[in-house]
Short mmCIF file of C-alpha atoms and ligand atoms in Angstrom, two decimals:
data_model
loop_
_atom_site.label_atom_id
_atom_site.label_comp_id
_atom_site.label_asym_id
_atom_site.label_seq_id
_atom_site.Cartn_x
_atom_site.Cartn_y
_atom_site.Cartn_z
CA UNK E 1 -6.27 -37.79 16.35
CA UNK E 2 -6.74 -34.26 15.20
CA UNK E 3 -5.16 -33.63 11.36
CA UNK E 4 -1.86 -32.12 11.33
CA UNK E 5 -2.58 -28.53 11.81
CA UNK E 6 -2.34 -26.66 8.47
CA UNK E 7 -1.86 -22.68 7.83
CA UNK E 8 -5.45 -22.22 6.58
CA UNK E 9 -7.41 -24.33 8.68
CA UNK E 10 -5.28 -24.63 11.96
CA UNK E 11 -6.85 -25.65 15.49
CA UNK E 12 -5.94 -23.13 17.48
CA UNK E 13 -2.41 -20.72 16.08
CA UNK E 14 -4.18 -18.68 13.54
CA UNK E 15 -7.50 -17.76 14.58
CA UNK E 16 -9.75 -17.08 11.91
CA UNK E 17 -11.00 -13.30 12.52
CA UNK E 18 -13.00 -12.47 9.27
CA UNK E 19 -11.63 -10.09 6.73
CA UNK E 20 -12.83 -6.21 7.26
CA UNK E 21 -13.74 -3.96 4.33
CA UNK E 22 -12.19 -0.30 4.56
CA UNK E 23 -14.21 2.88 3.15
CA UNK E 24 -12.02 5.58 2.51
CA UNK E 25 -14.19 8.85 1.60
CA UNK E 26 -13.21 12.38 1.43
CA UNK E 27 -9.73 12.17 2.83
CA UNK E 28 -7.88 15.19 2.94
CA UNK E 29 -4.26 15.59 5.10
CA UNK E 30 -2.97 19.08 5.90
CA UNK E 31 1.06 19.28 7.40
CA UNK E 32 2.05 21.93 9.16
CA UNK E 33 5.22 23.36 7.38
CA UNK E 34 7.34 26.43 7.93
CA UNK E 35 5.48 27.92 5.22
CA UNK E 36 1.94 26.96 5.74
CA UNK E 37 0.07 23.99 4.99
CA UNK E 38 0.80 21.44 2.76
CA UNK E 39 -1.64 19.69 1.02
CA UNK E 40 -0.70 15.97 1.03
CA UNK E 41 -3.42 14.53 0.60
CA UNK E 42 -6.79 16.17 -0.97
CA UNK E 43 -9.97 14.49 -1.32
CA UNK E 44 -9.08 10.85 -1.65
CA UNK E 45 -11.79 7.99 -1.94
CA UNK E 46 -11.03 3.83 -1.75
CA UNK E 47 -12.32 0.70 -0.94
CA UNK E 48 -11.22 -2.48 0.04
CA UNK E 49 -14.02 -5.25 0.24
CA UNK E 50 -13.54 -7.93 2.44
CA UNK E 51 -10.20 -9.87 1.16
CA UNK E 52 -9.37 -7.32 -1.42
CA UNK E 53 -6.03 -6.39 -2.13
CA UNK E 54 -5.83 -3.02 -3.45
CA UNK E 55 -2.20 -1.24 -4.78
CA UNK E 56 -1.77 2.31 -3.99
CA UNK E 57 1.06 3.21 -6.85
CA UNK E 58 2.41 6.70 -7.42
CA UNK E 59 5.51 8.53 -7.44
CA UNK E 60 7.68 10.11 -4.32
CA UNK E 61 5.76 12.64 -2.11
CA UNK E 62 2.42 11.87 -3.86
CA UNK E 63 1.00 10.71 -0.63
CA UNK E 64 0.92 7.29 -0.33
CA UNK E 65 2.18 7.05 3.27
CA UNK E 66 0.13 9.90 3.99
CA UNK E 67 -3.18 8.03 3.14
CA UNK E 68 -1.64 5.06 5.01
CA UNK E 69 -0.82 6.44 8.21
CA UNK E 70 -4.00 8.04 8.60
CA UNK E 71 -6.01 5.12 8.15
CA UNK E 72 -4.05 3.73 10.79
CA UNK E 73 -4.06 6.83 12.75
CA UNK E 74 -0.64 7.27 12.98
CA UNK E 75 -0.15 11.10 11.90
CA UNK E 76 1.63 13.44 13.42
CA UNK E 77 -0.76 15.27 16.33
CA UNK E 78 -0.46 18.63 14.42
CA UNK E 79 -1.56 16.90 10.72
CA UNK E 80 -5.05 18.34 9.88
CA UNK E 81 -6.84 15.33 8.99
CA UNK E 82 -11.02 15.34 7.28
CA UNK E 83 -13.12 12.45 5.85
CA UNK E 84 -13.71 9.32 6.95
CA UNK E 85 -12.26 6.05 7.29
CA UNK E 86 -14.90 3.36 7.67
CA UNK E 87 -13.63 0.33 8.59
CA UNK E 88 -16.09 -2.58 8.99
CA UNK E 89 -18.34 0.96 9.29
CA UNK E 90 -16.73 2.48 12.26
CA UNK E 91 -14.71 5.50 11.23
CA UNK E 92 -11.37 5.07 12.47
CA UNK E 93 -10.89 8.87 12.64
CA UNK E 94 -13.35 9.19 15.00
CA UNK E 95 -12.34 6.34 17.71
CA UNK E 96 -11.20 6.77 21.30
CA UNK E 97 -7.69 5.61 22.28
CA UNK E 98 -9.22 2.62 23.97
CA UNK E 99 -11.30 2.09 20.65
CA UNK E 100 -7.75 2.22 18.62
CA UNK E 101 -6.04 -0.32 20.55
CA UNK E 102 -8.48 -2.70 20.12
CA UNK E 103 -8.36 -2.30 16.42
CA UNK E 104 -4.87 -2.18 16.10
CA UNK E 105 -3.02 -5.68 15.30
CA UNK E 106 -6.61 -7.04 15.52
CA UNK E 107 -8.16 -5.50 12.22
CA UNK E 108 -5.43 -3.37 10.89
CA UNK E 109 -1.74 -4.10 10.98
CA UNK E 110 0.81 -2.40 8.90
CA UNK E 111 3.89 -3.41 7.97
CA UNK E 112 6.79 -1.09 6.61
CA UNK E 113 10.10 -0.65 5.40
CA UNK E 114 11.22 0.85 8.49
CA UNK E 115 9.37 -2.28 10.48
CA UNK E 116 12.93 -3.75 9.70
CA UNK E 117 13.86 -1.78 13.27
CA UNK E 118 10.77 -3.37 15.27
CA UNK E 119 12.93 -5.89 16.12
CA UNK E 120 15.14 -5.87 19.38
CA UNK E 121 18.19 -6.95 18.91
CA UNK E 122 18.82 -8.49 22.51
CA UNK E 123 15.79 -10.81 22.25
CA UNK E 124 15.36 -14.07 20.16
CA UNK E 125 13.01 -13.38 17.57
CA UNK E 126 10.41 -15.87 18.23
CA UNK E 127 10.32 -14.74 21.99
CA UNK E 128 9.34 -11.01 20.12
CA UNK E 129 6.71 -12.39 18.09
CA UNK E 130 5.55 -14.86 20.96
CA UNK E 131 5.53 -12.39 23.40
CA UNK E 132 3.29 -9.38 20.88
CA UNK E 133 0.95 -12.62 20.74
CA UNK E 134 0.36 -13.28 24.37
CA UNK E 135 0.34 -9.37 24.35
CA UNK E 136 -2.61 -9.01 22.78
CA UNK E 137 -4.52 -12.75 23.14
CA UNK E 138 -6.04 -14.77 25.25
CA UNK E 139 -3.27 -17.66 24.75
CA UNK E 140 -0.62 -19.08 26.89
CA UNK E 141 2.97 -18.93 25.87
CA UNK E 142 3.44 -22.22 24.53
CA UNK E 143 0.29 -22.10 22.08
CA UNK E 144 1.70 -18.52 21.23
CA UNK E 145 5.05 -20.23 19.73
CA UNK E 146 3.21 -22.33 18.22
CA UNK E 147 1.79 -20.02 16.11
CA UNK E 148 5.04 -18.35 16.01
CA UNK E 149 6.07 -21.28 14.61
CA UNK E 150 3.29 -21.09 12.14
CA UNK E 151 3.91 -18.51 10.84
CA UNK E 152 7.62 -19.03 10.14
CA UNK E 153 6.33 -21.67 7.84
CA UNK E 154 4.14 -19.66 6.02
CA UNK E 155 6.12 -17.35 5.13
CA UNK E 156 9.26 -19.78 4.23
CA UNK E 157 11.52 -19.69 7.20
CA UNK E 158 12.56 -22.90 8.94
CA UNK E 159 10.70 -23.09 12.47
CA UNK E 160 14.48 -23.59 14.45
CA UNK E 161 15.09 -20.00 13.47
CA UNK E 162 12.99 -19.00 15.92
CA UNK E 163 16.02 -19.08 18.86
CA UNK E 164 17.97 -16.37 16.55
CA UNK E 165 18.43 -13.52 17.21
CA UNK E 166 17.78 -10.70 14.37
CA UNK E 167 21.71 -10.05 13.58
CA UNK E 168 21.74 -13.87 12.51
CA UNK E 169 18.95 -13.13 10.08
CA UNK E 170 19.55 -12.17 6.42
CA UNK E 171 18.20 -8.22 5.43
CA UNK E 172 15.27 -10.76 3.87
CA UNK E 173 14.94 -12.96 6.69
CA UNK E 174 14.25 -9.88 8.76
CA UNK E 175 11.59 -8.78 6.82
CA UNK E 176 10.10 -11.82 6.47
CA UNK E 177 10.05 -12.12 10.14
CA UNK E 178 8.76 -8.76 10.48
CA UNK E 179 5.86 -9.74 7.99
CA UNK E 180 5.25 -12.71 9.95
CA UNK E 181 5.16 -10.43 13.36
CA UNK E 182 2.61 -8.37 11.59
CA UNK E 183 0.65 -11.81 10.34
CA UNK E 184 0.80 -13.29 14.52
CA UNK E 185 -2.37 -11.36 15.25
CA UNK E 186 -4.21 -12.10 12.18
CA UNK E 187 -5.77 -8.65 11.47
CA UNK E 188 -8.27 -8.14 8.97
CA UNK E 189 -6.23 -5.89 6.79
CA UNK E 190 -2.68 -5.30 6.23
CA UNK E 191 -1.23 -2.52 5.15
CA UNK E 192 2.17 -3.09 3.60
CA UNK E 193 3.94 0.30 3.07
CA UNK E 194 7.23 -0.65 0.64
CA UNK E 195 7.53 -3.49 2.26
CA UNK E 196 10.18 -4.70 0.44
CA UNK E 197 11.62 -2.07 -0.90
CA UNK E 198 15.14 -2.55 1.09
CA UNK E 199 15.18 -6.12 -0.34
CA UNK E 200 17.15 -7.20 -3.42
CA UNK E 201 14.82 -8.09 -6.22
CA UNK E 202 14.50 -11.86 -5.94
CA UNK E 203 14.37 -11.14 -2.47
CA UNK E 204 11.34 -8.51 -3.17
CA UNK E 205 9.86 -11.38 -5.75
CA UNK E 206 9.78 -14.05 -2.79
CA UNK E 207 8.76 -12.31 -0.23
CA UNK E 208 5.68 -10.85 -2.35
CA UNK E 209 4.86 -13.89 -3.32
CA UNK E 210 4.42 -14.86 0.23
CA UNK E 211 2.62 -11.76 1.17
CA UNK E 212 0.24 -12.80 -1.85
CA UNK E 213 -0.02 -16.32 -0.94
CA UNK E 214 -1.16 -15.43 2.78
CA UNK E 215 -3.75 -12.51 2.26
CA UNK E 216 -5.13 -15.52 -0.66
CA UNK E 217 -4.93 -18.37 1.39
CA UNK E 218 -6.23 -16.37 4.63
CA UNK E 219 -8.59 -14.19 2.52
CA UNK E 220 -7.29 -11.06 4.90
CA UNK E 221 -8.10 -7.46 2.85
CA UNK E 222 -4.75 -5.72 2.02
CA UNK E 223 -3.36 -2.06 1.01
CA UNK E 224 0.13 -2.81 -0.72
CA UNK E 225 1.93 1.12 -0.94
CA UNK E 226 4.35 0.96 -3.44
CA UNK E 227 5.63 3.09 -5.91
CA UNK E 228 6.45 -0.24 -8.35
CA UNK E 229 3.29 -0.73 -10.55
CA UNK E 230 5.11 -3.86 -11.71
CA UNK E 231 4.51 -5.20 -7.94
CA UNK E 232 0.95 -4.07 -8.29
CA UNK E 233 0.56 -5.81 -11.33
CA UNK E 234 1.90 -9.28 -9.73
CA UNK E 235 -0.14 -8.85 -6.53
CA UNK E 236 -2.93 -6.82 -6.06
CA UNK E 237 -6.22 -7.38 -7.91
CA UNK E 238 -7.29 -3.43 -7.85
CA UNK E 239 -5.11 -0.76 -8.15
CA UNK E 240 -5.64 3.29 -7.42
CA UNK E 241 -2.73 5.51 -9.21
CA UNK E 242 -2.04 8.93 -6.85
CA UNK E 243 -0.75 12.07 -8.44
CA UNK E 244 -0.10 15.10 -5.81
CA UNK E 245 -2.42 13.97 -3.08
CA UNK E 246 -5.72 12.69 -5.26
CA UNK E 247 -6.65 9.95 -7.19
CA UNK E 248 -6.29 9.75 -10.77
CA UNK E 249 -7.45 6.48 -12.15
CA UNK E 250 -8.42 3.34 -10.13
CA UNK E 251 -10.09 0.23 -10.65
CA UNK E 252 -9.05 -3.90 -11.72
CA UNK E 253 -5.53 -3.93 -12.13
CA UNK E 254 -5.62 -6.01 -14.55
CA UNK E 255 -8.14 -3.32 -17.08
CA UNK E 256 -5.69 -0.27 -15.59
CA UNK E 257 -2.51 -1.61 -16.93
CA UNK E 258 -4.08 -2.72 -19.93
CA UNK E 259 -5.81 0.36 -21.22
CA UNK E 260 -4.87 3.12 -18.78
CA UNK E 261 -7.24 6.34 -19.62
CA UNK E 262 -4.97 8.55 -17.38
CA UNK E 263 -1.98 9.70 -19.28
CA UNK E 264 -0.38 9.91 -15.45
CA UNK E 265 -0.76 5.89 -15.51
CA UNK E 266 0.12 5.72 -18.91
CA UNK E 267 3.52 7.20 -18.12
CA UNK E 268 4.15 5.64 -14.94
CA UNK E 269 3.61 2.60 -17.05
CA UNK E 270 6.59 3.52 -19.52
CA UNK E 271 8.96 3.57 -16.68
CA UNK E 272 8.79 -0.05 -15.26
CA UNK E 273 9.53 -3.30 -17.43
CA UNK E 274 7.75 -6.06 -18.50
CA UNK E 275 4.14 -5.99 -16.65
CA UNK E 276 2.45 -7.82 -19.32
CA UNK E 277 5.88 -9.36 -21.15
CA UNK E 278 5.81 -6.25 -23.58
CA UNK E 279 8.98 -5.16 -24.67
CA UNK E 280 7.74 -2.10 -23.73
CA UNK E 281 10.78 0.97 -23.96
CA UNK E 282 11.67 2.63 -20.40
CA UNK E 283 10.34 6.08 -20.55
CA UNK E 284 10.12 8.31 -17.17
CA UNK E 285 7.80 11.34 -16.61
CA UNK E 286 9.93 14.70 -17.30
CA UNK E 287 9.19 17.24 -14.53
CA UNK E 288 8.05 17.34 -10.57
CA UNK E 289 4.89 17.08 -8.54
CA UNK E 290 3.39 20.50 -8.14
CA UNK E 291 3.83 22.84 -5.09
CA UNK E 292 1.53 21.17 -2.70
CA UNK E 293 1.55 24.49 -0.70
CA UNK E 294 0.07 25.41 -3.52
CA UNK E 295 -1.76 23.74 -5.78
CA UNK E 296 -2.30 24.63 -9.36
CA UNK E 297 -5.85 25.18 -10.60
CA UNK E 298 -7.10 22.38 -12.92
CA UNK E 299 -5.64 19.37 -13.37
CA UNK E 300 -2.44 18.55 -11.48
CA UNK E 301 -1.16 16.36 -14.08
CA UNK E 302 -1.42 19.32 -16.61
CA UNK E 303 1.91 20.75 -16.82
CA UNK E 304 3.74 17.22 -17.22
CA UNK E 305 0.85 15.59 -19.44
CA UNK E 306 1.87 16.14 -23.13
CA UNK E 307 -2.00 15.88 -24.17
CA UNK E 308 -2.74 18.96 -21.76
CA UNK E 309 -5.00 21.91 -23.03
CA UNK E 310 -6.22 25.22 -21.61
CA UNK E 311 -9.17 23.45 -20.77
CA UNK E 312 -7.00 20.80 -18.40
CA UNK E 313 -5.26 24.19 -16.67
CA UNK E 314 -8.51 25.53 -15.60
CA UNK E 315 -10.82 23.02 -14.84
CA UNK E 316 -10.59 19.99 -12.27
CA UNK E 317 -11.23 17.02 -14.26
CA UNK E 318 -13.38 14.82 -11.79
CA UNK E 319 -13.17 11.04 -11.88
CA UNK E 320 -15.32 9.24 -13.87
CA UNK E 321 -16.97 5.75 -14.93
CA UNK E 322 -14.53 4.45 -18.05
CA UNK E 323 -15.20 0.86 -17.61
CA UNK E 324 -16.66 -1.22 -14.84
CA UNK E 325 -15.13 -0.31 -11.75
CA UNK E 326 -12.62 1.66 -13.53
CA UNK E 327 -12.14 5.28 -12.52
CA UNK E 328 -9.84 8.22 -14.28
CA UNK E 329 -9.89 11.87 -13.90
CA UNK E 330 -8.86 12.83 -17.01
CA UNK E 331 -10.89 15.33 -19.62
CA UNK E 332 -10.46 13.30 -22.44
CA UNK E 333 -11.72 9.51 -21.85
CA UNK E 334 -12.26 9.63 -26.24
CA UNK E 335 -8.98 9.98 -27.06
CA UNK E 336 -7.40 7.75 -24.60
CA UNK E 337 -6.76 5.25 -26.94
CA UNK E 338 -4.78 7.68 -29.06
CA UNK E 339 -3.09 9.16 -26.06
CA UNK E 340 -1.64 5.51 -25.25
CA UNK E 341 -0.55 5.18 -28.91
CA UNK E 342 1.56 8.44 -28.39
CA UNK E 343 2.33 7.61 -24.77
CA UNK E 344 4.20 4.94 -26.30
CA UNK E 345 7.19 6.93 -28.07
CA UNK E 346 9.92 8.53 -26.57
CA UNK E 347 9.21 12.11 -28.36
CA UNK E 348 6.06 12.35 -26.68
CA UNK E 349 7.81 13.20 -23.41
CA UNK E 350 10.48 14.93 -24.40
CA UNK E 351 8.75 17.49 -26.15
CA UNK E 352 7.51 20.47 -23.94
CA UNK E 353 3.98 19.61 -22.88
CA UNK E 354 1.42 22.62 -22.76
CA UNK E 355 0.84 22.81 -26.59
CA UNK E 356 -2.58 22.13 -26.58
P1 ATP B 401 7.37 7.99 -0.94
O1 ATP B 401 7.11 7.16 -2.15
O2 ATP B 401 8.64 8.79 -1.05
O3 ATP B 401 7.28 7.23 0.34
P2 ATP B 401 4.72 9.04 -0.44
O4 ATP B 401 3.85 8.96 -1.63
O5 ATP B 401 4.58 8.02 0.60
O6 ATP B 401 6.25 9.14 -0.94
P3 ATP B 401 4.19 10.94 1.66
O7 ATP B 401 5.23 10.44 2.57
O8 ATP B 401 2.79 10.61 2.00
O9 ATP B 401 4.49 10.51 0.17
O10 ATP B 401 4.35 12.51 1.56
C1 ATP B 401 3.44 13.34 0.87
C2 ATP B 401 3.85 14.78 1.04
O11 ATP B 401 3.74 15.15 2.41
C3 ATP B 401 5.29 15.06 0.66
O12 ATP B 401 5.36 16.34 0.09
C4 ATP B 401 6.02 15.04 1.99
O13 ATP B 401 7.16 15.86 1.95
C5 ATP B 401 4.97 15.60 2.92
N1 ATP B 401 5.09 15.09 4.30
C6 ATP B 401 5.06 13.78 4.68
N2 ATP B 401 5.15 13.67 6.02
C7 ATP B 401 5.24 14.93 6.50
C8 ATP B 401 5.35 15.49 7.83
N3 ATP B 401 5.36 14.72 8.91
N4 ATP B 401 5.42 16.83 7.93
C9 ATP B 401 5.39 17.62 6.83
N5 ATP B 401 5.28 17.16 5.57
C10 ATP B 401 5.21 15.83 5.39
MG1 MG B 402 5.86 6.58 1.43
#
């Protein structure tokens, strides 16, 4: 007799496609806007090794989705898109339709916020998720609710719930169901866009714990969007901080929320409790992004940053080496220990910045 089939190790409901890596160089994203074209995204580099999960954190309109819809190719036809996106080598940007669909749901699948709608109300939800499996597999319906079935488990909803329909899910049931669609094909890498940012907070908690659990268990790679660094800290083991369409500072989460050299991290920091149990005060960034339409010269950071000189208003401070793996574009790598002393108090942000 064959053992009980487990998530991990099943016979036959979760194949086992290997993990993909994703090389992101050089990506910049142009939208067409009434007044010309905005600069959403300018020269952004990542990498996800095989099973990685990597947190892209920053604030509103810094991007994020940007970066995330056009590694999935999902971009408006009019966006002006350059770079690559190598994933398992092939660039993405550069692939066929026919080339795409194969990808799709295969290597990448994304889950979002707005995935919440993917489900059709007039159809039992295990029929949906049974039916995107035989969709896109070589399996027969039955072994396709099976893994339907599967899947429910993993991610903590009792198999019977399968014969609901989506109004007799929860707001969290949903979007653990829509997780679990985006899970049936077992694609390399997710890419999980807010995912749970509609959810109440144990809600959030649980079902990030889940999404955790599976890209661990299943070793898949993994892009978690959020603008919560809290929820990067808990579940990502890299982490790459945006500020109007670049990178800032990247690397191991863990050495980024520890000793952040960017004061942009340092401040995003301030404004979400308890990452590391610190009773650290809630302090949020005064100011907006810049004018993407028109970016300043320099840094971008430089008329928020309350350590900004001349020098950070003229020149682009490129990224550089701080620790292993560990990335920040800031001019002043020296004094970032000093910088997160001040970073720390209240008065440092509420003063005017620009000082020098
Ligand atoms: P949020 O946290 O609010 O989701 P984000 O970091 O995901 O923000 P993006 O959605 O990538 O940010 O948007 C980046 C910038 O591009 C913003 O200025 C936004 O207004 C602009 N933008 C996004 N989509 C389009 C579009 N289809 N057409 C024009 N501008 C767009
Ligand atoms: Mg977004």
């Amino acid at each position: 007799m064959p053992a009980q089939p487990t998530a991990t190790a099943s016979a036959a409901p979760i194949s086992d496609r290997p993990p993909v890596s994703l090389r992101v160089s050089g990506l910049r994203v142009g939208y067409r806007v009434e007044q010309g074209h905005l600069r959403a995204v300018d020269g952004v580099d990542l990498e996800v090794n095989p099973g990685e999960s990597l947190g892209l954190v920053g604030e509103s309109g810094c991007g994020k989705s940007t970066v995330g819809k056009a590694i999935l190719r999902l971009l408006p036809e009019d966006a002006r898109v350059e770079g690559r996106v190598l994933l398992d080598g092939d660039d993405v940007l550069r692939m066929s339709a026919r080339q795409l669909r194969q990808i799709r749901w295969t290597k990448l699948a994304l889950v979002t916020q707005s995935a919440m709608n993917a489900l059709d109300p007039v159809y039992r939800i295990g029929d949906q998720i049974a039916e995107s499996i035989v969709a896109h597999e070589d399996l027969d319906r039955r072994q396709a609710w099976r893994r339907a079935e599967e899947l429910f488990t993993l991610v903590g909803i009792p198999q019977e719930r399968l014969r609901d329909y989506p109004h007799q899910f929860s707001g969290g049931m949903r979007q653990r169901a829509v997780i679990a669609m985006a899970l049936s094909l077992n694609a390399g890498l997710l890419l999980a866009d807010e995912p749970t940012t509609a959810l109440d907070s144990i809600m959030q908690d649980q079902v990030l714990a889940q999404i955790q659990r599976l890209q661990r268990e299943l070793s898949r790679s993994m892009i978690l969007v959020t603008h919560d660094i809290a929820v990067v800290a808990e579940t990502c083991e890299k982490v790459a901080v945006m500020y109007a369409g670049r990178i800032t500072e990247s690397g191991p989460t863990a050495a980024v929320l520890a000793t952040p050299y960017h004061p942009y991290t340092m401040g995003l920091r301030n404004a979400f409790p308890t990452i590391d149990g610190d009773r650290r005060e809630l302090i949020s960034i005064p100011g907006n992004l810049p004018n993407l339409l028109d970016p300043p010269t320099g840094c971008r950071f430089a008329s928020r940053c309350p350590f900004s000189t001349d020098h950070c208003r003229e020149v682009d401070p490129p990224l550089i080496e701080v620790g292993p793996g560990h990335l920040s574009a800031c001019h002043y790598p020296d004094q970032a220990a000093a910088f997160r002393d001040r970073a720390a108090q209240r008065s440092t942000w509420t003063t005017d910045p620009g000082g020098g």
